[in-house]
Coordinates of C-alpha atoms in Angstrom, one line a residue:
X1 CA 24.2 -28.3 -56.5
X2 CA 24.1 -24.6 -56.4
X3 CA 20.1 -24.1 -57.0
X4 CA 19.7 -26.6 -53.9
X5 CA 22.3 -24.6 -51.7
X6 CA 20.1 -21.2 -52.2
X7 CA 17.0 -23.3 -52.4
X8 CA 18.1 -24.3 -48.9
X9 CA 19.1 -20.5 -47.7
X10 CA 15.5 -19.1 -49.0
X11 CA 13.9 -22.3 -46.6
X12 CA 15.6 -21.5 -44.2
X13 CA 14.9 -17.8 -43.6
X14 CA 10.6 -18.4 -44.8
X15 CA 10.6 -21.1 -41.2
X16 CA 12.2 -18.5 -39.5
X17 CA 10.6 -15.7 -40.3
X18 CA 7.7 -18.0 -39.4
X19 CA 8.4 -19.1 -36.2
X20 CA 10.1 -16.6 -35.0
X21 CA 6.8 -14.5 -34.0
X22 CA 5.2 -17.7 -32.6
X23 CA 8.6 -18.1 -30.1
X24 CA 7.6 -14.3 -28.7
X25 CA 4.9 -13.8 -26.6
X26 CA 1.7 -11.7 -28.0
X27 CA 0.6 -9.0 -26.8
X28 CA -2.5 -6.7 -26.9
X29 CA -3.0 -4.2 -29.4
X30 CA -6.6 -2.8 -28.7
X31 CA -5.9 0.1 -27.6
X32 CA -3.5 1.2 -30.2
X33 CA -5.4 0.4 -32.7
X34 CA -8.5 1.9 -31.8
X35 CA -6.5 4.9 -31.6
X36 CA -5.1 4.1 -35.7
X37 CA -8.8 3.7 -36.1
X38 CA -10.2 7.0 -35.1
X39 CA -6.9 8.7 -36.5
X40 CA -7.9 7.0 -40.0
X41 CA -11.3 7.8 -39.9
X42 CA -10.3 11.4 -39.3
X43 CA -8.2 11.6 -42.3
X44 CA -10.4 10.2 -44.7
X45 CA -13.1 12.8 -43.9
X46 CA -10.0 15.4 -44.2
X47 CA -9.5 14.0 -47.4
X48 CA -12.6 14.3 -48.6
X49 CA -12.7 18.2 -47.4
X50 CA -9.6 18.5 -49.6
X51 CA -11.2 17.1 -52.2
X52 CA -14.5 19.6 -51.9
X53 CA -12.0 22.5 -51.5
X54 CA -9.9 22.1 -54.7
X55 CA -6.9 21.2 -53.0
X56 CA -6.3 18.1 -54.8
X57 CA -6.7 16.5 -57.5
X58 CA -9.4 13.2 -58.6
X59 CA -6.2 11.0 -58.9
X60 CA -4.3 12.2 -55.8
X61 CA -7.7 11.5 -54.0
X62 CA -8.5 8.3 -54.9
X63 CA -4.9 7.1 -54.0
X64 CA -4.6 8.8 -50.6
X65 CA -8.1 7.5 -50.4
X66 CA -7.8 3.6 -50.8
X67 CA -4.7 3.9 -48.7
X68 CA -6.4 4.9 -45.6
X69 CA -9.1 2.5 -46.2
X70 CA -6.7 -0.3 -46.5
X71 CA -5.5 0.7 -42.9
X72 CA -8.5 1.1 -41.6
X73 CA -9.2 -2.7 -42.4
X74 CA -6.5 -3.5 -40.9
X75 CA -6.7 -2.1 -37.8
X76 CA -10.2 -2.8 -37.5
X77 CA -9.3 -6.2 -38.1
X78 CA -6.4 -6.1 -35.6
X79 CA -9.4 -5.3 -33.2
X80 CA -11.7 -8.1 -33.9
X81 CA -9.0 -11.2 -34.0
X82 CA -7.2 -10.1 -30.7
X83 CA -6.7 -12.9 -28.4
X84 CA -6.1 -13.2 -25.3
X85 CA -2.8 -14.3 -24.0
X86 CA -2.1 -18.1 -22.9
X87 CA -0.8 -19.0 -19.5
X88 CA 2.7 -19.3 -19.3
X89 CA 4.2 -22.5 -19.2
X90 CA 1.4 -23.6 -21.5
X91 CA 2.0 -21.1 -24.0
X92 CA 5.8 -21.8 -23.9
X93 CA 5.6 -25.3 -24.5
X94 CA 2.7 -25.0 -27.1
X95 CA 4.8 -22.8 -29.1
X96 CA 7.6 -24.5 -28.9
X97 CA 5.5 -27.8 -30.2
X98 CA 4.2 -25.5 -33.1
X99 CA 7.6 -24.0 -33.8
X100 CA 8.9 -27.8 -34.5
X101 CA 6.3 -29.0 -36.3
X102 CA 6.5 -25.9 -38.7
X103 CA 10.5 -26.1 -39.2
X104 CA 9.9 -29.9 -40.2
X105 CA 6.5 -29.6 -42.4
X106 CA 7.2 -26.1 -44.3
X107 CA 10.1 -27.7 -46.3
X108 CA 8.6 -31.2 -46.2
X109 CA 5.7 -29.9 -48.1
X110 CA 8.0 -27.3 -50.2
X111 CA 10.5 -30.0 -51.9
X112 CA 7.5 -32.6 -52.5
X113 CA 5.4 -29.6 -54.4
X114 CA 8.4 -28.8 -56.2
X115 CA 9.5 -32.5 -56.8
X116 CA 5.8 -32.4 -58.3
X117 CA 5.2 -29.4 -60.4
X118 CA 8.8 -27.7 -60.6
X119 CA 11.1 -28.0 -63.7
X120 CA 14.6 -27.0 -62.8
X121 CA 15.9 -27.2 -66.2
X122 CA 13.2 -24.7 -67.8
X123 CA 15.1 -22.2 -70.1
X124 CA 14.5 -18.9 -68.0
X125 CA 12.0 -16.6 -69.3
X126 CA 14.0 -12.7 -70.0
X127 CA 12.6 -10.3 -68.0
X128 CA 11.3 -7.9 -70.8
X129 CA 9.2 -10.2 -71.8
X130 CA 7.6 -10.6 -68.8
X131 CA 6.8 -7.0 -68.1
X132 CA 3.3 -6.7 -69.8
X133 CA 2.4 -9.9 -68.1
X134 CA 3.2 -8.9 -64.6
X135 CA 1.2 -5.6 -64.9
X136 CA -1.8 -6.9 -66.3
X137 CA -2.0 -9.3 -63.7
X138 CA -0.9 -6.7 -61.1
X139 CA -3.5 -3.7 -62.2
X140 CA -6.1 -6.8 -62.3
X141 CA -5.4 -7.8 -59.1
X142 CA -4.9 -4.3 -57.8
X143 CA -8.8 -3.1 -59.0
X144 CA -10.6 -6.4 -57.1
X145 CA -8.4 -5.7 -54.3
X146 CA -9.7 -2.0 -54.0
X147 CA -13.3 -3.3 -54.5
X148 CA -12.9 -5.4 -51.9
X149 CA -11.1 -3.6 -49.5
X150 CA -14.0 -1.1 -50.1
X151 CA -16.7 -3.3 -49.5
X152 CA -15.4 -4.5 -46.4
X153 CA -14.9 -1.2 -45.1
X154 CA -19.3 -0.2 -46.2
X155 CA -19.7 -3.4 -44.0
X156 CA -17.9 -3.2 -41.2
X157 CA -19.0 0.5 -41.0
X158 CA -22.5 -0.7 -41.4
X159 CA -22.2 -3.1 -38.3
X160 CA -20.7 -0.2 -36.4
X161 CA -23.7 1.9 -36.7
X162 CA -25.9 -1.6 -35.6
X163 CA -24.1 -1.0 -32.4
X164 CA -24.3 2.4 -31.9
X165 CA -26.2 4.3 -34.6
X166 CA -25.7 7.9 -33.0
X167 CA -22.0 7.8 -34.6
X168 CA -22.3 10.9 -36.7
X169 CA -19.1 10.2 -38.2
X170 CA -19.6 7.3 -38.8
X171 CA -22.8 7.8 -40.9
X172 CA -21.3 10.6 -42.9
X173 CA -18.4 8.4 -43.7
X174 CA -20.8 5.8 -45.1
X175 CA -22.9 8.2 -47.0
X176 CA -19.6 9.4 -49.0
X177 CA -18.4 6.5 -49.4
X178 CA -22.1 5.0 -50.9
X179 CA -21.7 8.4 -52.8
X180 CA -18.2 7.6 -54.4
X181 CA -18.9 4.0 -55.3
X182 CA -22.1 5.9 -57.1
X183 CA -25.0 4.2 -54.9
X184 CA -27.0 7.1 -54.9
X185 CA -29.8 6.3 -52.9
X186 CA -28.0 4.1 -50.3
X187 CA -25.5 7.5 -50.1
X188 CA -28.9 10.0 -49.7
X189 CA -30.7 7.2 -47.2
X190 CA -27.2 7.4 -45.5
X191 CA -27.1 11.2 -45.3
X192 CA -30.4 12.0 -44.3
X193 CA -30.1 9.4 -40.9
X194 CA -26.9 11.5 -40.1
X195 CA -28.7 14.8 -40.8
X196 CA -31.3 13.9 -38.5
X197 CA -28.5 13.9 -36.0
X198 CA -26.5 17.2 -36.7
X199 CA -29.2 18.9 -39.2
X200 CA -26.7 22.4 -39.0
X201 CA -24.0 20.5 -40.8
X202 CA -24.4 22.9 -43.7
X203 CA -21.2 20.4 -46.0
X204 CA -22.9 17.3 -44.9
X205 CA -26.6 19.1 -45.9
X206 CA -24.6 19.9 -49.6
X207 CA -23.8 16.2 -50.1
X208 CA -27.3 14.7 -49.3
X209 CA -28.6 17.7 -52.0
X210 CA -25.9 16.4 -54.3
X211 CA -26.6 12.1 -53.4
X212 CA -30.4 12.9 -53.9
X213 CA -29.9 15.2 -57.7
X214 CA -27.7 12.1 -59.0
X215 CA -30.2 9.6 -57.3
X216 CA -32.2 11.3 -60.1
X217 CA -30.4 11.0 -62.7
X218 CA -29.1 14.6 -62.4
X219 CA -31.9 16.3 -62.5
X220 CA -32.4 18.7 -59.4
X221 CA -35.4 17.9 -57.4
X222 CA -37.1 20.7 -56.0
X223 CA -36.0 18.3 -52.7
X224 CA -32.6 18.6 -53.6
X225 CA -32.8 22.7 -54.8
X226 CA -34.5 23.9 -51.1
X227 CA -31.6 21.7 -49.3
X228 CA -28.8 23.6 -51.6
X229 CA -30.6 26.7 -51.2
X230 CA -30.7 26.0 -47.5
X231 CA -26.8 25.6 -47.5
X232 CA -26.7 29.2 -49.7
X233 CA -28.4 31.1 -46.9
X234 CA -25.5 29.9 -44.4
X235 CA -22.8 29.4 -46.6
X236 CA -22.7 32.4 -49.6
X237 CA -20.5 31.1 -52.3
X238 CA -20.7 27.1 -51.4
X239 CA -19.0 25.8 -54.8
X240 CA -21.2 23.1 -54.9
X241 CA -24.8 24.6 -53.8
X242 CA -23.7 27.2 -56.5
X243 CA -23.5 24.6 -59.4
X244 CA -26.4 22.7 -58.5
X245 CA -28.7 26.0 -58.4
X246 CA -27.2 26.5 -61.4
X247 CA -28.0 23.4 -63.2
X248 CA -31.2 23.8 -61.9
X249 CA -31.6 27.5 -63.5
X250 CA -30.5 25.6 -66.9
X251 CA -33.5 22.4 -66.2
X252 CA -36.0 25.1 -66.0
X253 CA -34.0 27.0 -69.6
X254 CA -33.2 29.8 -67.2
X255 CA -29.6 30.1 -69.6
X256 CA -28.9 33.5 -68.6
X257 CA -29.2 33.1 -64.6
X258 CA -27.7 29.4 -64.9
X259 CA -24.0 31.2 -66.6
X260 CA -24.6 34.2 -64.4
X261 CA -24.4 31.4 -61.3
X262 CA -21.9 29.3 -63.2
X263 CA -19.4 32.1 -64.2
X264 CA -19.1 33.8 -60.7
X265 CA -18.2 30.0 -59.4
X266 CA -15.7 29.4 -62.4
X267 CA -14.2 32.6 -61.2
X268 CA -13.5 31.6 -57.4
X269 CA -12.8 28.2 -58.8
X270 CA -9.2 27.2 -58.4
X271 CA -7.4 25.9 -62.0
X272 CA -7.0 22.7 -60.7
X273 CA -9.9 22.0 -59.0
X274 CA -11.5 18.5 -59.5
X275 CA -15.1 20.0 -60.6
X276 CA -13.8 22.7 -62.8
X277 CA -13.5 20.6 -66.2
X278 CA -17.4 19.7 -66.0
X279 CA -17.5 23.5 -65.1
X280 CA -16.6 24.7 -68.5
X281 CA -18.2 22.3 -70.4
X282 CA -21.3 23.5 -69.2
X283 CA -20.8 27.0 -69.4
X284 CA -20.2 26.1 -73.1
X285 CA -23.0 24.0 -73.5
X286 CA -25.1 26.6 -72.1
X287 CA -22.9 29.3 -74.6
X288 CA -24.3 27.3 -77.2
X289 CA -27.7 27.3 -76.6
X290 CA -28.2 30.5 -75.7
X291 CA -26.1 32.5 -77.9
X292 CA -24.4 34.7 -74.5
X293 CA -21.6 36.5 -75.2
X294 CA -19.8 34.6 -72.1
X295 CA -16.6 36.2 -72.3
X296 CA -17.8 40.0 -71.8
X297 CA -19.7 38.1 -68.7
X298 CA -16.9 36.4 -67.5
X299 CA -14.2 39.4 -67.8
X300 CA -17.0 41.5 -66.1
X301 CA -16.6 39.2 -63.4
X302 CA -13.2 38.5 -63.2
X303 CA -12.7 42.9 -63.2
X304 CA -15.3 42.9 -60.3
X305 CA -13.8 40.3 -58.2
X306 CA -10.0 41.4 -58.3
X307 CA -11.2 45.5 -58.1
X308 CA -13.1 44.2 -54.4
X309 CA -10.3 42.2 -53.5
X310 CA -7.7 44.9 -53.7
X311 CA -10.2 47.4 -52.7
X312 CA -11.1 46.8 -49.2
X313 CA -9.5 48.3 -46.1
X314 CA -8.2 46.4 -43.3
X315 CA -11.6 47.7 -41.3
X316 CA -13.8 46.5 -44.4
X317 CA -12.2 43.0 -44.1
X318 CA -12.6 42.6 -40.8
X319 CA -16.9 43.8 -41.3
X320 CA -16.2 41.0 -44.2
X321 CA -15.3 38.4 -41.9
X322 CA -18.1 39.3 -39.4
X323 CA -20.8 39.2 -42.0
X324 CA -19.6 35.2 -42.9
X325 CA -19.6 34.6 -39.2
X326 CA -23.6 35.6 -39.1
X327 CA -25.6 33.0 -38.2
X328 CA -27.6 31.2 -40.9
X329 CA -30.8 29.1 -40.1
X330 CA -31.0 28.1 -36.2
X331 CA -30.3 24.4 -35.4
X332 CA -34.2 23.9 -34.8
X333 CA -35.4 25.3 -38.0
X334 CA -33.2 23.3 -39.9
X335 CA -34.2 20.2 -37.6
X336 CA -38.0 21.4 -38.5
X337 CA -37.5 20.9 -42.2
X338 CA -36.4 17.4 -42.6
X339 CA -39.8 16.3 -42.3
X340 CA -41.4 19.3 -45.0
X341 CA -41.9 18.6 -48.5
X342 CA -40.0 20.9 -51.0
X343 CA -42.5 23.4 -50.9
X344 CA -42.5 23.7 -47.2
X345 CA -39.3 24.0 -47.0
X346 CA -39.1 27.1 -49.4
X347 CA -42.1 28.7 -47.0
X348 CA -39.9 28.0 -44.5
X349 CA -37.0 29.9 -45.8
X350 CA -39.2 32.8 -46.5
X351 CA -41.3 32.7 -43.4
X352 CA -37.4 32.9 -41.8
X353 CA -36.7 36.0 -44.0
X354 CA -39.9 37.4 -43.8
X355 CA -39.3 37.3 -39.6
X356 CA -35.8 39.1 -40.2
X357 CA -37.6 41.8 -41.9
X358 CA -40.5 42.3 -39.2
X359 CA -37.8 42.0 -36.6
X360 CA -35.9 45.6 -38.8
X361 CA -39.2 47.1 -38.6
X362 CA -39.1 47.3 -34.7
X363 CA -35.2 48.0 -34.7
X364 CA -34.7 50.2 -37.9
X365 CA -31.4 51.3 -37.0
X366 CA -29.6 47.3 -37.1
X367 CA -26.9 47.8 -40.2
X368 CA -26.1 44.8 -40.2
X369 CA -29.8 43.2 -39.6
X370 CA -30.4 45.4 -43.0
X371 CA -27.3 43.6 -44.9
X372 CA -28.2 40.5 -43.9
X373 CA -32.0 41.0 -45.4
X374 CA -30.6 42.1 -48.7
X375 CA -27.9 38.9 -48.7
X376 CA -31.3 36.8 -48.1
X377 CA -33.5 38.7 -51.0
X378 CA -30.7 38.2 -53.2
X379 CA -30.3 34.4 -52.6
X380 CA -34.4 34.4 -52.7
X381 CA -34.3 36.1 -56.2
X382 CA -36.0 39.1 -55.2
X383 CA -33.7 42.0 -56.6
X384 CA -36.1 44.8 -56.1
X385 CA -36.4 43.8 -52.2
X386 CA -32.7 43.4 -52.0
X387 CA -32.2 46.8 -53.2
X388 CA -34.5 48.0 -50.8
X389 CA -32.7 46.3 -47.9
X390 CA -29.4 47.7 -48.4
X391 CA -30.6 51.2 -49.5
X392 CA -32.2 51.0 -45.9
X393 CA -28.9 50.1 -45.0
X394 CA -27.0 53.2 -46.9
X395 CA -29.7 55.7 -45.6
X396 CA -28.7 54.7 -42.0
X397 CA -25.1 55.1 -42.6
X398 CA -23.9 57.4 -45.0
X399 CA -20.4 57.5 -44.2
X400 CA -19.1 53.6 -44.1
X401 CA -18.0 53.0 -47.6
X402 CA -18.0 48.8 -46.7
X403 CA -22.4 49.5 -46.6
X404 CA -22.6 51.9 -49.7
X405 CA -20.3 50.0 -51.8
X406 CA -22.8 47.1 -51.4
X407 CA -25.9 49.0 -52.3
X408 CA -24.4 49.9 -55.7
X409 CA -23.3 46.2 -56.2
X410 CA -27.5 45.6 -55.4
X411 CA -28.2 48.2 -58.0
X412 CA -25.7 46.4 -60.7
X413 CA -25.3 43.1 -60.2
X414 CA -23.2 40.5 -61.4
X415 CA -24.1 39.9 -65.1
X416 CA -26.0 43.1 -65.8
X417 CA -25.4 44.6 -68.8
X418 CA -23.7 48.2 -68.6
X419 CA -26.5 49.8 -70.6
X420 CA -28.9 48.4 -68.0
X421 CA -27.4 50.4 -65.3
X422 CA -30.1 52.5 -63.2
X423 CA -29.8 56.1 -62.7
X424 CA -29.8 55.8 -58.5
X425 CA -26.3 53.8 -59.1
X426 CA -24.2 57.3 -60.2
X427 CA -25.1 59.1 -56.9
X428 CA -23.8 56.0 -54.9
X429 CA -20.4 56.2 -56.1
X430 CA -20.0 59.7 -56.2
X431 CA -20.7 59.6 -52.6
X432 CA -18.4 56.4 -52.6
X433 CA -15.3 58.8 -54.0
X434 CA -16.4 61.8 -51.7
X435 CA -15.5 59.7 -48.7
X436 CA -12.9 57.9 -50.7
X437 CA -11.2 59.3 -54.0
X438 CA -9.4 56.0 -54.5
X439 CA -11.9 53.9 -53.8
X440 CA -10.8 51.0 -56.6
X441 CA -14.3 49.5 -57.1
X442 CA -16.0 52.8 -57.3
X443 CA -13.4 54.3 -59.6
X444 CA -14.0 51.2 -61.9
X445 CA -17.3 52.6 -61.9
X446 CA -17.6 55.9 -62.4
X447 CA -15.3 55.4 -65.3
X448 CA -17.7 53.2 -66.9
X449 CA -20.4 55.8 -66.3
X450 CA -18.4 58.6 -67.8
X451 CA -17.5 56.3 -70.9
X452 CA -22.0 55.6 -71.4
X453 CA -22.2 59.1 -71.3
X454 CA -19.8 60.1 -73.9
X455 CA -16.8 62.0 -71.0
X456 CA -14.4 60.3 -72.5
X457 CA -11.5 62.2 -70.5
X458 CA -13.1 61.7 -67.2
X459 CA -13.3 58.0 -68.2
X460 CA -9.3 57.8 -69.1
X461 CA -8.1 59.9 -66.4
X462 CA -10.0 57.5 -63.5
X463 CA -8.9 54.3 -65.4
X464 CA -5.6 55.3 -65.8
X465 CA -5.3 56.3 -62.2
X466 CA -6.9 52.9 -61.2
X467 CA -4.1 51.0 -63.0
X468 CA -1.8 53.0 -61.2
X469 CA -3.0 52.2 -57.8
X470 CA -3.9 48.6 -58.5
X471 CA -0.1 48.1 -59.8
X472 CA 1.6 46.0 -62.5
X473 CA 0.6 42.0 -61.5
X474 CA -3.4 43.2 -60.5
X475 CA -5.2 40.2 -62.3
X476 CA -7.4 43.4 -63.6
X477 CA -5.5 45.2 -65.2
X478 CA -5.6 43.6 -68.7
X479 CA -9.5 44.5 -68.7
X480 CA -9.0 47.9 -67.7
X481 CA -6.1 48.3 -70.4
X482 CA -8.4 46.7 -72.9
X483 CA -11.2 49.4 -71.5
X484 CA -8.3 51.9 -72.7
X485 CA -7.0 50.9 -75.9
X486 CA -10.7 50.7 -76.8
X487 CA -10.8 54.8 -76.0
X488 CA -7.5 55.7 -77.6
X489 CA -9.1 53.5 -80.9
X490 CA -12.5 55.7 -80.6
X491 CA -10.3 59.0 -80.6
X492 CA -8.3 57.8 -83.7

């Protein structure tokens, strides 16, 4: 008697919460949801800037991900089944007709399906038991869920574009998504229609290089290399135009410039960023092969970066910031090379360079026209013009530190070996210390100079005074120390 008393209680509240919505008037929701839609849409290509930038993880992505999709569905969905409201008295009394009919048939059709299939007097099942059960079935149902919720959302976002293909976001929505689910192609095809709309959308430009190397089967197409090196010349230091270049270096057996690019990214690269596992394994794969000692290039690297970062003034960062707010290629030229091949493209980027430097021959006194020519000779591979550019640079001003502090980084690169350093570098950061005797970067230096030629002192007394200035948490300070011990070892 008890199992029909609840049985009852549950009936009761499923007509209810039945016909209770039915009883109440509908009203619009358009607008709203329109709204949720755009505000979804939004977040999903936030999340996927996130992603890009290291700020989350692969799981957390996927998650947040599939969550916004699902309410995108939804209130796309909401959009395309709105009715219209019925007139009044024949929307009350065709509810109230529906509400009857429902409170009679729902526990009509309940009892005789359980008078059928039920069995009250089953032993129940305990509930440990059915644990491993219930989340198979649940982790199951979850994954076709997600692959459908996905596929609805490629489709609906395809019929969107039918309508109005000029939605940029739209495309570049679809293009990720293609590019998440791995269609490769579909995601460059994607890309390329929404760079033909906003070709300066140097992130955008980075995925379609990315769509089109893995369209390939990773191998980067000299396509795919131009468009990354395109994103280079208006974005120094893009993580992923850094790693493709150098997987490309590595294609063409290039080991030593492939680490060189791969180190200074694992560097900047954040310890929990999503792309830093397949990072390391292929700066060991290329250890391997190439027999590198990658760990005096990487704490090279990791000295150089913290010495700059503590070294510059409040005046050098703000030159810092202007020099990532020059422009990169113009809107037309980028426009201009969607239809090259590969190899016009690269003429392009030269014939852009090459117009930079006949421009400085007419204006020899632009600084920062100079700097700019020796960023774009060093992302061209062309050391010996770099050098030239930014000595141009020095010669015109002497006395800003920010400009001569750059030509000695020209004159040793990242990655060169100390023993390969060039005899114009020592006069550079002498005149770096003359106009600034605590200059961290140049002290650095100038102590490594002193140690090659055998001042030992010199070398100790400007290291030691480094650690002092840099103070006890510097994330340098354990190669400088180690720079030490080595001396007090040699003495001994």
């Amino acid at each position: 008697m008890l199992f029909w008393v609840i049985a009852g209680i549950f009936t009761l509240g499923a007509v209810l919460s039945i016909i209770w919505p039915i009883l109440k008037e509908r009203t619009g929701n358009e607008d709203r949801s329109s709204f949720n839609l755009q505000v979804y849409s939004d977040q999903l290509a936030e999340l996927e800037r996130d992603y890009q930038q290291g700020r989350i993880g692969n799981q957390d992505k996927d998650s947040a991900r599939l969550e916004i999709q699902r309410r995108i569905l939804t209130s796309a969905k909401e959009i395309d089944e709105k009715g219209t409201k019925d007139g009044e008295s024949n929307g009350s009394f065709t509810r109230m007709l529906m509400a009857v009919l429902l409170a009679f048939l729902i526990p009509s059709f309940a009892l005789g399906t359980y008078i059928s299939v039920g069995k009250p007097n089953l032993p129940s099942q305990p509930f440990k038991s059915r644990v491993p059960q219930a989340n198979s079935q649940t982790a199951s149902q979850n994954t076709k869920d997600q692959h459908a919720g996905i596929n609805d959302m490629i489709s609906s976002l395809r019929a969107k574009l039918e309508s109005d293909p000029k939605d940029i976001k739209s495309w570049e929505l679809l293009g990720k998504t293609y590019l998440m689910q791995k269609q490769y192609s579909e995601a460059a095809e994607t890309l390329q229609r929404a760079l033909q709309l906003t070709p300066d959308n140097l992130s955008m430009r980075a995925a379609f290089g990315e769509a089109l190397t893995l369209a390939a089967n990773g191998v980067v197409t000299e396509k795919s290399e131009s468009e990354f090196k395109l994103v280079e010349l208006g974005i120094p230091g893009d993580p992923r135009a850094q790693f493709y270049l150098g997987l490309a270096e590595y294609q063409r057996s290039n080991l030593t410039n492939a680490l060189k690019r791969w180190i200074a990214l694992e560097v900047d690269t954040p310890a929990d960023a999503p792309w830093r596992t397949m990072l390391e394994k292929r700066i060991q794969k290329a250890q391997k092969e190439s027999n590198i000692d990658v760990s005096a290039l990487k704490l090279g690297e990791m000295t150089k970066r913290s010495i700059r970062k503590n070294d510059e003034s409040p005046a050098e960062r703000v030159n810092s910031q202007a020099k990532k707010n020059l422009p990169g290629p113009s809107k037309n030229q980028v426009d201009a090379a969607q239809s090259m091949t590969a190899e016009d493209r690269q003429t392009m980027i030269r014939s852009m360079v090459q117009r930079l430097a006949n421009r400085l021959s007419e204006t020899p006194d632009d600084i920062e026209g100079w700097l700019r020519l020796g960023r774009s000779y060093t992302v061209l591979k062309q050391p010996k013009d770099a050098i030239s550019a930014y000595g141009r640079a020095a010669n015109i001003a002497p006395g800003r530190v920010d400009v001569q502090i750059q030509y000695a980084r020209s004159l040793f690169p990242d990655g060169t070996p100390e023993s390969q350093i060039p005899s114009s570098f020592k006069p550079v950061i002498e005149n770096i210390l003359q106009l600034q005797p605590n200059h961290p970067e140049a002290m650095y230096y100038r102590g490594i100079l002193a140690n090659l030629e055998g001042n030992e002192q010199l070398a100790k007394e400007l290291w030691s005074r480094l650690l002092e200035i840099m103070g006890p948490n510097a994330p340098a300070r354990k190669s400088i120390e180690k720079r030490l011990n080595s001396l007090k070892a040699q003495n001994n």
